[in-house]
Short mmCIF file of C-alpha atoms and ligand atoms in Angstrom, two decimals:
data_model
loop_
_atom_site.label_atom_id
_atom_site.label_comp_id
_atom_site.label_asym_id
_atom_site.label_seq_id
_atom_site.Cartn_x
_atom_site.Cartn_y
_atom_site.Cartn_z
CA MET A 827 -19.89 97.56 15.43
CA LEU A 828 -23.61 97.35 16.22
CA THR A 829 -25.22 100.10 18.27
CA SER A 830 -27.23 99.10 21.32
CA SER A 831 -30.40 99.87 19.38
CA GLN A 832 -29.30 97.56 16.54
CA LYS A 833 -28.53 94.82 19.05
CA ARG A 834 -32.00 95.29 20.50
CA ASP A 835 -33.50 95.04 17.00
CA PHE A 836 -31.71 91.75 16.46
CA THR A 837 -32.96 90.41 19.79
CA ASP A 838 -36.53 91.63 19.22
CA ASN A 839 -36.98 90.91 15.51
CA GLY A 840 -34.51 88.09 14.93
CA TYR A 841 -32.71 89.89 12.12
CA ILE A 842 -30.80 93.01 11.28
CA VAL A 843 -30.23 94.73 7.92
CA LEU A 844 -26.83 96.37 7.40
CA PRO A 845 -26.67 98.35 4.11
CA GLY A 846 -23.26 98.88 2.52
CA PHE A 847 -21.54 96.13 4.50
CA LYS A 848 -19.61 95.02 1.42
CA SER A 849 -18.07 97.35 -1.16
CA PRO A 850 -18.79 97.22 -4.90
CA ALA A 851 -15.22 95.95 -5.43
CA GLU A 852 -15.71 93.08 -2.97
CA LEU A 853 -19.03 92.16 -4.60
CA SER A 854 -17.55 92.29 -8.06
CA ALA A 855 -14.63 90.03 -7.09
CA LEU A 856 -16.99 87.46 -5.57
CA LYS A 857 -19.39 87.53 -8.52
CA THR A 858 -16.59 87.17 -11.07
CA ARG A 859 -15.18 84.20 -9.18
CA ALA A 860 -18.60 82.52 -8.81
CA GLU A 861 -19.31 82.93 -12.52
CA LYS A 862 -15.92 81.43 -13.34
CA ILE A 863 -16.62 78.39 -11.16
CA ALA A 864 -20.05 77.96 -12.78
CA ALA A 865 -18.61 78.29 -16.28
CA ALA A 866 -16.03 75.59 -15.51
CA HIS A 867 -18.71 73.22 -14.21
CA ASP A 868 -18.33 69.70 -15.57
CA PHE A 869 -21.82 69.47 -17.01
CA ASP A 870 -21.74 65.86 -18.16
CA ALA A 871 -20.16 64.50 -14.99
CA CYS A 872 -22.79 65.89 -12.67
CA ARG A 873 -26.06 66.64 -14.39
CA GLU A 874 -27.83 67.08 -11.12
CA VAL A 875 -30.93 69.12 -10.62
CA PHE A 876 -31.07 70.97 -7.37
CA SER A 877 -34.30 71.98 -5.73
CA THR A 878 -35.39 72.26 -2.13
CA ALA A 879 -38.30 69.96 -2.96
CA SER A 880 -35.96 67.26 -4.21
CA GLN A 881 -34.64 66.76 -0.69
CA ARG A 882 -38.01 65.26 0.15
CA GLY A 883 -39.24 63.90 -3.16
CA PRO A 884 -38.53 61.01 -5.49
CA GLN A 885 -35.35 62.62 -6.80
CA ALA A 886 -33.74 62.29 -3.39
CA ASP A 887 -31.79 59.10 -4.10
CA ARG A 888 -30.40 60.38 -7.35
CA ILE A 889 -28.92 63.56 -6.00
CA GLN A 890 -28.02 62.23 -2.58
CA ASP A 891 -24.39 61.30 -3.08
CA TYR A 892 -23.66 64.41 -5.09
CA PHE A 893 -25.29 66.56 -2.44
CA LEU A 894 -23.61 64.90 0.56
CA GLY A 895 -20.28 65.00 -1.22
CA SER A 896 -20.57 68.76 -1.53
CA ALA A 897 -20.40 69.29 2.25
CA ASN A 898 -16.69 69.97 2.21
CA GLU A 899 -16.20 70.65 -1.50
CA THR A 900 -17.07 73.25 -4.13
CA ARG A 901 -19.90 71.92 -6.29
CA CYS A 902 -22.53 73.36 -8.61
CA PHE A 903 -26.26 72.59 -8.54
CA PHE A 904 -28.75 73.26 -11.30
CA GLU A 905 -31.99 75.17 -11.14
CA GLU A 906 -34.98 72.85 -10.93
CA ASP A 907 -36.39 74.21 -14.20
CA ALA A 908 -33.06 74.26 -16.03
CA PHE A 909 -33.95 71.26 -18.21
CA GLY A 910 -36.56 70.84 -20.90
CA ALA A 911 -38.60 67.67 -21.48
CA ASP A 912 -35.79 66.41 -23.71
CA GLY A 913 -33.33 66.56 -20.80
CA GLU A 914 -31.35 69.36 -22.40
CA LEU A 915 -30.68 72.73 -20.83
CA THR A 916 -33.22 75.36 -21.85
CA GLN A 917 -30.75 78.19 -21.22
CA PRO A 918 -26.96 78.50 -21.51
CA LEU A 919 -25.07 76.66 -18.77
CA ALA A 920 -23.99 79.87 -17.06
CA GLN A 921 -27.66 80.85 -16.62
CA SER A 922 -28.74 77.40 -15.39
CA ILE A 923 -26.80 77.01 -12.17
CA ASN A 924 -28.87 77.38 -9.00
CA LYS A 925 -26.02 77.59 -6.53
CA ILE A 926 -22.48 76.68 -5.61
CA GLY A 927 -21.88 74.96 -2.26
CA HIS A 928 -20.77 74.34 0.39
CA ALA A 929 -17.16 74.93 1.50
CA MET A 930 -15.82 77.67 -0.78
CA HIS A 931 -15.29 79.89 2.26
CA ASP A 932 -12.39 77.61 3.22
CA LEU A 933 -11.32 76.23 -0.16
CA ASP A 934 -11.32 79.17 -2.55
CA PRO A 935 -9.08 82.22 -1.96
CA VAL A 936 -11.59 84.75 -3.29
CA PHE A 937 -14.49 83.32 -1.30
CA SER A 938 -12.27 82.99 1.76
CA ALA A 939 -11.25 86.65 1.62
CA PHE A 940 -14.92 87.70 1.36
CA SER A 941 -15.95 85.41 4.24
CA HIS A 942 -13.38 86.35 6.85
CA GLY A 943 -12.04 89.44 8.60
CA ASP A 944 -12.30 91.70 11.61
CA LYS A 945 -15.53 93.35 10.50
CA LEU A 946 -17.42 90.06 10.33
CA ALA A 947 -15.77 88.84 13.55
CA GLY A 948 -16.93 91.99 15.33
CA LEU A 949 -20.48 91.58 14.07
CA ALA A 950 -20.53 87.91 15.08
CA LYS A 951 -19.55 88.88 18.60
CA ASP A 952 -22.26 91.54 18.71
CA VAL A 953 -24.97 89.03 17.77
CA GLY A 954 -23.84 86.64 20.49
CA LEU A 955 -21.46 84.22 18.76
CA HIS A 956 -18.61 83.72 21.23
CA GLN A 957 -16.63 81.24 19.13
CA PRO A 958 -17.99 81.53 15.57
CA GLN A 959 -17.71 78.44 13.42
CA ILE A 960 -18.53 78.77 9.70
CA TRP A 961 -19.98 75.44 8.55
CA GLN A 962 -21.39 76.30 5.16
CA SER A 963 -21.17 78.75 2.30
CA MET A 964 -23.63 79.01 -0.57
CA TYR A 965 -23.48 81.25 -3.62
CA ILE A 966 -27.04 81.53 -4.90
CA PHE A 967 -27.61 82.66 -8.50
CA LYS A 968 -31.42 82.97 -8.47
CA GLN A 969 -31.37 82.98 -12.24
CA ALA A 970 -33.62 85.19 -14.35
CA ARG A 971 -37.05 83.60 -15.00
CA ILE A 972 -36.09 80.11 -13.77
CA GLY A 973 -34.69 81.04 -10.33
CA GLY A 974 -36.83 78.84 -8.10
CA LYS A 975 -38.48 79.69 -4.78
CA VAL A 976 -37.06 78.52 -1.48
CA ASP A 977 -39.87 77.36 0.80
CA TRP A 978 -40.37 78.65 4.33
CA HIS A 979 -37.80 77.18 6.68
CA GLN A 980 -35.56 77.90 9.65
CA ASP A 981 -31.80 77.50 9.17
CA GLY A 982 -31.38 76.23 12.74
CA GLY A 983 -32.73 72.84 11.69
CA PHE A 984 -29.79 72.26 9.35
CA PHE A 985 -27.04 72.97 11.89
CA MET A 986 -28.37 71.85 15.26
CA THR A 987 -26.50 72.99 18.33
CA THR A 988 -27.36 72.82 22.01
CA PRO A 989 -28.34 75.46 22.85
CA GLN A 990 -29.43 76.81 19.45
CA SER A 991 -26.77 79.17 18.09
CA VAL A 992 -27.11 79.08 14.30
CA THR A 993 -26.82 82.51 12.73
CA THR A 994 -27.10 83.26 9.02
CA PHE A 995 -25.09 85.92 7.22
CA TRP A 996 -26.90 86.72 3.96
CA PHE A 997 -25.11 89.07 1.57
CA ALA A 998 -26.94 90.75 -1.30
CA VAL A 999 -24.56 90.58 -4.27
CA ASP A 1000 -27.24 92.21 -6.47
CA ASP A 1001 -30.16 94.40 -5.46
CA ALA A 1002 -32.90 92.16 -4.05
CA THR A 1003 -36.45 93.18 -4.91
CA LEU A 1004 -39.97 91.75 -4.78
CA GLU A 1005 -39.77 91.01 -8.49
CA ASN A 1006 -36.49 89.12 -8.37
CA GLY A 1007 -37.29 87.04 -5.29
CA CYS A 1008 -35.97 88.90 -2.25
CA LEU A 1009 -35.99 87.35 1.20
CA TRP A 1010 -39.17 87.38 3.27
CA VAL A 1011 -38.97 87.05 7.04
CA GLU A 1012 -41.39 86.84 9.96
CA PRO A 1013 -40.21 89.56 12.38
CA GLY A 1014 -40.10 88.10 15.89
CA GLY A 1015 -40.72 84.61 14.51
CA HIS A 1016 -37.43 83.42 16.00
CA LYS A 1017 -39.13 83.37 19.39
CA GLY A 1018 -41.15 80.34 18.28
CA LYS A 1019 -40.05 76.74 18.20
CA LEU A 1020 -37.92 74.92 15.68
CA ARG A 1021 -40.34 73.18 13.33
CA GLN A 1022 -38.08 70.81 11.41
CA GLN A 1023 -34.64 69.21 11.64
CA PHE A 1024 -32.57 68.00 8.71
CA VAL A 1025 -30.90 64.80 9.93
CA ARG A 1026 -28.14 62.74 8.34
CA ASP A 1027 -27.90 59.00 8.91
CA GLY A 1028 -25.02 57.60 6.92
CA ARG A 1029 -25.84 58.19 3.24
CA LYS A 1030 -29.45 59.04 4.01
CA THR A 1031 -30.96 62.33 5.08
CA LYS A 1032 -34.43 63.17 6.25
CA LEU A 1033 -36.43 66.18 7.34
CA VAL A 1034 -37.98 65.42 10.73
CA ASP A 1035 -41.03 67.37 11.92
CA LEU A 1036 -40.54 68.71 15.44
CA ASP A 1037 -43.34 71.22 15.83
CA THR A 1038 -46.64 71.81 14.04
CA THR A 1039 -46.74 75.60 14.20
CA PRO A 1040 -47.87 76.73 10.72
CA TRP A 1041 -45.41 78.64 8.57
CA PRO A 1042 -46.11 82.31 8.02
CA ASP A 1043 -47.18 83.59 4.62
CA THR A 1044 -46.72 86.77 2.67
CA THR A 1045 -49.74 88.37 4.37
CA THR A 1046 -48.02 88.31 7.75
CA ALA A 1047 -44.33 88.32 6.78
CA THR A 1048 -42.13 91.21 5.67
CA PRO A 1049 -40.17 91.43 2.41
CA VAL A 1050 -36.53 92.43 2.82
CA GLU A 1051 -35.79 94.48 -0.27
CA VAL A 1052 -32.16 95.55 -0.09
CA LYS A 1053 -29.40 97.07 -2.21
CA ALA A 1054 -26.32 95.14 -3.32
CA GLY A 1055 -23.71 95.12 -0.56
CA THR A 1056 -26.28 94.80 2.22
CA LEU A 1057 -25.77 92.13 4.85
CA VAL A 1058 -28.88 90.63 6.41
CA CYS A 1059 -27.90 88.79 9.57
CA PHE A 1060 -30.55 86.58 11.13
CA HIS A 1061 -31.28 84.16 13.96
CA GLY A 1062 -31.40 80.42 13.23
CA LEU A 1063 -35.04 80.15 14.31
CA LEU A 1064 -36.26 83.03 12.11
CA PRO A 1065 -38.70 81.68 9.50
CA HIS A 1066 -37.75 82.93 6.03
CA TYR A 1067 -38.50 82.24 2.40
CA SER A 1068 -37.83 83.63 -1.05
CA ALA A 1069 -40.16 83.74 -4.05
CA PRO A 1070 -39.19 82.76 -7.60
CA ASN A 1071 -37.27 85.26 -9.66
CA THR A 1072 -39.72 86.40 -12.32
CA SER A 1073 -37.52 89.22 -13.56
CA ASP A 1074 -35.21 89.11 -16.55
CA LYS A 1075 -32.05 89.50 -14.44
CA ALA A 1076 -30.32 87.11 -12.05
CA ARG A 1077 -30.33 88.01 -8.36
CA HIS A 1078 -27.11 86.77 -6.78
CA ALA A 1079 -26.66 86.33 -3.03
CA TYR A 1080 -24.10 84.69 -0.79
CA THR A 1081 -24.73 83.08 2.59
CA LEU A 1082 -22.71 81.78 5.49
CA HIS A 1083 -24.16 79.58 8.20
CA VAL A 1084 -22.39 79.97 11.49
CA THR A 1085 -22.71 78.36 14.91
CA ASP A 1086 -21.11 79.02 18.29
CA GLY A 1087 -18.30 76.61 19.14
CA ALA A 1088 -19.21 77.04 22.80
CA CYS A 1089 -22.39 75.02 22.04
CA ASP A 1090 -22.57 71.30 21.23
CA TYR A 1091 -22.75 70.64 17.48
CA ALA A 1092 -25.01 67.65 16.73
CA PRO A 1093 -23.30 64.56 15.30
CA ASP A 1094 -26.22 64.00 12.90
CA ASN A 1095 -25.91 67.40 11.22
CA TRP A 1096 -25.27 66.83 7.54
CA ILE A 1097 -21.98 68.75 7.48
CA GLN A 1098 -19.19 67.43 9.68
CA ARG A 1099 -15.49 68.31 9.60
CA SER A 1100 -12.41 66.20 10.25
CA LYS A 1101 -9.20 67.03 12.11
CA GLU A 1102 -7.54 67.53 8.73
CA PHE A 1103 -10.19 70.05 7.67
CA PRO A 1104 -11.31 71.77 10.86
CA VAL A 1105 -14.15 74.25 11.07
CA ARG A 1106 -12.95 77.87 11.37
CA GLY A 1107 -14.27 81.20 12.52
CA PHE A 1108 -14.11 84.62 10.88
CA ILE A 1109 -10.41 85.26 11.61
FE1 LIG B 1212 -32.31 79.65 4.83
#
């Protein structure tokens, strides 16, 4: 489905923006389902605060089992600033969930329908994925006012393959703007090295530094402001980040992280699948 010029853009810049990839009806179905899952969240059973910082900080032990257990489940994570000093939610539950992860694409019929099909399979082929394998899905709420930032990172470090094959499919469920914390990318930055690897060792995980190249910042990077329905597809080595949502509306997005089954998938990647629950492609 990509033109030769679009394929060249992907190779040169490390990402491609495809407006109108998903219809309003598809977006609405996904959003409704995500909100239903969030509303049904068992708040008392898993009062876990999610933040990217917590993967490295003192909260790591507390959230570890809940996080690792989400690899092949459907679980909800809270915004970092969802709780007040008294430990109670500062906003209604439905406006306090950071994301749902990480296997809805295989477990939930609505998410599965959104995440599979000929159109996505064709695009995967065009960006060089010979045997696509979808390891992870995330529905990101980026809640109004408390939707936290996601620090600069490369997705390749979370799903190591040899050679590198990780590709991210990022769907805008709502319009993404500077004010509500759109993606920022470093065009061409995928030609650099992988800086960090997220490694699992039993019940422990760690972020290992591999390369000291500094992360870009907003003076050198490009914001990717897009309309709802747009698919941003990007290379696993492309540095990207998103700012906090300072607006008064949530900014929903949905992502799939995909590797090429023709490449070796590292045994210390945090998500692994069993024979009973095999990893699948887009068909
Ligand atoms: Fe990412």
